[in-house]
Amino acid sequence: MPETTRERRLTPRATEIAAQARALLEESGPEALTMRALADRLGIKAPSLYKHFPDKQAVEAELVAQMLTESAEACEEAERTAPGSLPALAGAYRGWALAHPHLYRLATERPLPRHALPEGLEDRAAAPLVRACGGDADRARAAWAFTHGMVVLEIHGRFPDGADLSAAWRTGTESLLP
Amino acid sequence: MPETTRERRLTPRATEIAAQARALLEESGPEALTMRALADRLGIKAPSLYKHFPDKQAVEAELVAQMLTESAEACEEAERTAPGSLPALAGAYRGWALAHPHLYRLATERPLPRHALPEGLEDRAAAPLVRACGGDADRARAAWAFTHGMVVLEIHGRFPDGADLSAAWRTGTESLLP
DNA sequence: GTCTATACCCGGATAGAC
DNA sequence: GTCTATCCGGGTATAGAC
């Protein structure tokens, strides 16, 4: 079977715009990502952006695709390094998310723009966890929920200041082993 | 020891305003909760609201306090019904959250307005889970992360359509038992 | 590919009269 | 406790010239 993951190619200019959108998002958060601010950062006027993207949603969808791709890559790398290890996988996922908290939130705290994503990307992002759970989909979902929950609670500063989060991660990932 | 949880009392009118704010939020989501829309619903003009709350954040903080109080109550009820049962506790938490998804998100997807909450409320909300985990704080945090993760992934429609979420809940809560 | 001009809508908040 | 008038800011997006 041929590779089913397809990328809708962006023009070079659109790629540059997306890169600046990402930089803006990562530096200042989702509320700061406006078409005006994005244009300012590129040294152009906001209306010009609409020659490259149909609307703001399309820009955001591109960033969501980047998030899924990169966190999948991080997990695949962990898989190669420590095959079958749920703690290693969770650590890679956590590491990527905490390094890009605003992008992680953008991709995660709203419905997925599934129609605008490259085919197969969502499955690719889920696959390493399913493999680490020996194909047990229920366990993989529980492990995903734990991992995502830890990450977002960390990002939002929900744990008490002194909390030993490494210990919580260890307890969670070890408990959820198949 | 005396009860340490204190409530800053709202005036009757402020209570009514908060109730309408909540109704608006629960019906239409966080973006729909604006001072203008809130005033419309009350049959008054937006500036009048500022005689009762100093700003919009204060209204939102009141709703966050309601969320913490009510989900704590739901969990305490589950504790009485099935003492020490993590699955029962998680079920109560899930039930409350899915019945009030917008309020759950408002209280959860941003930093807690700790300064504006009744004293002791955050601890009260956390206590049932710590008790169910036999006082093991690391396990309690892992269980909270799992539970919160499942809830928000459900709310945002992140699981595949056919997914057996009951099975994932069972797997997760049973795995995380002390 | 970028511009100007502009339409259109939305938001939070304050001053001061009644 | 509510009002009117208002300020000031922000946002997405389109039309049409260059």
XYZ file of C-alpha atoms in Angstrom, chain A residues 6-155:
150
model
C -0.924 13.608 1.809
C 0.176 17.137 2.395
C -1.611 19.968 0.782
C 1.400 22.016 -0.218
C 1.492 25.637 0.730
C 3.098 28.231 -1.499
C 6.417 29.541 -0.197
C 4.808 32.784 0.872
C 2.020 30.978 2.692
C 4.627 28.859 4.425
C 6.361 31.989 5.643
C 3.081 33.429 6.831
C 2.306 30.248 8.727
C 5.739 30.342 10.325
C 5.175 33.862 11.566
C 1.703 32.926 12.760
C 3.248 30.155 14.755
C 5.916 32.395 16.217
C 3.265 34.897 17.227
C 1.143 32.195 18.793
C 3.980 30.590 20.680
C 5.240 33.905 22.009
C 1.981 35.490 22.997
C -0.831 32.950 23.080
C -3.971 32.275 21.073
C -5.690 35.609 21.767
C -2.691 37.408 20.338
C -2.961 35.574 17.036
C -4.997 38.050 15.008
C -4.813 38.788 11.338
C -3.728 42.344 12.082
C -0.927 41.323 14.430
C 0.203 38.664 12.004
C 0.344 41.169 9.177
C 2.289 43.626 11.330
C 4.877 40.989 12.090
C 5.275 40.328 8.370
C 5.497 44.022 7.573
C 2.373 43.968 5.439
C -1.260 44.974 5.877
C -3.894 42.577 7.113
C -5.959 42.420 3.915
C -2.946 41.090 2.023
C -3.082 37.894 4.062
C -6.303 36.945 2.328
C -4.431 36.432 -0.915
C -2.669 33.498 0.754
C -5.215 32.037 3.125
C -8.983 32.152 2.630
C -9.589 33.040 6.273
C -8.152 32.890 9.745
C -9.385 29.366 10.366
C -7.194 28.129 7.540
C -4.147 29.641 9.181
C -5.019 28.006 12.475
C -5.673 24.667 10.818
C -2.178 24.747 9.383
C -0.759 25.265 12.872
C -2.837 22.407 14.244
C -1.435 20.176 11.513
C 2.075 21.205 12.505
C 1.355 20.319 16.109
C 0.033 16.866 15.251
C 2.947 16.184 12.936
C 5.619 17.257 15.357
C 4.228 15.576 18.425
C 3.819 12.408 16.372
C 7.456 12.686 15.330
C 8.531 13.127 18.935
C 6.590 10.021 19.930
C 7.935 7.975 17.041
C 11.440 8.961 18.066
C 10.757 7.805 21.626
C 9.437 4.549 20.243
C 12.657 3.916 18.375
C 14.730 4.723 21.444
C 12.687 2.718 23.940
C 10.355 0.374 22.078
C 7.152 -0.436 23.917
C 7.827 1.840 26.876
C 4.758 3.794 27.938
C 6.702 6.027 30.342
C 9.167 6.939 27.587
C 6.350 7.692 25.198
C 4.504 9.809 27.732
C 7.718 11.629 28.506
C 8.226 12.501 24.866
C 4.655 13.706 24.533
C 4.948 15.784 27.678
C 8.255 17.248 26.580
C 6.917 18.392 23.251
C 3.740 19.843 24.756
C 5.474 21.787 27.511
C 7.936 23.181 24.988
C 5.004 24.526 22.919
C 2.203 25.171 25.385
C 0.256 27.717 23.355
C 0.363 25.602 20.224
C -0.609 22.569 22.236
C -3.619 24.423 23.578
C -4.630 25.705 20.156
C -4.625 22.168 18.811
C -6.329 20.657 21.761
C -8.862 22.935 23.392
C -11.272 23.120 20.509
C -12.805 20.718 18.032
C -10.268 19.327 15.563
C -10.524 20.859 12.065
C -10.502 17.355 10.659
C -11.528 18.374 7.127
C -8.475 20.600 6.860
C -5.888 18.099 8.031
C -3.681 15.895 5.865
C -5.200 12.465 5.469
C -4.059 9.955 8.035
C -2.416 12.483 10.315
C -4.792 11.994 13.226
C -4.261 8.237 13.073
C -0.518 8.628 12.817
C -0.477 10.736 15.962
C -2.464 8.115 17.852
C -0.575 5.060 16.633
C 2.486 4.997 18.915
C 0.336 4.962 22.033
C -1.830 2.163 20.686
C 1.294 0.157 19.913
C 2.696 0.776 23.403
C -0.569 -0.512 24.802
C -0.260 -3.727 22.845
C -3.160 -2.827 20.592
C -5.591 -2.397 23.488
C -7.590 0.627 22.342
C -9.325 1.153 25.681
C -6.035 1.219 27.532
C -4.562 3.532 24.915
C -7.440 5.957 25.389
C -7.033 5.865 29.154
C -3.301 6.491 28.780
C -3.956 9.355 26.382
C -6.418 10.901 28.797
C -3.930 10.656 31.635
C -1.140 12.133 29.558
C -3.223 14.947 28.139
C -4.702 15.668 31.553
C -1.299 15.964 33.188
C -0.059 18.235 30.429
C -2.960 20.655 30.470
C -3.147 20.793 34.241
C 0.556 21.585 34.254
C 0.169 24.216 31.547
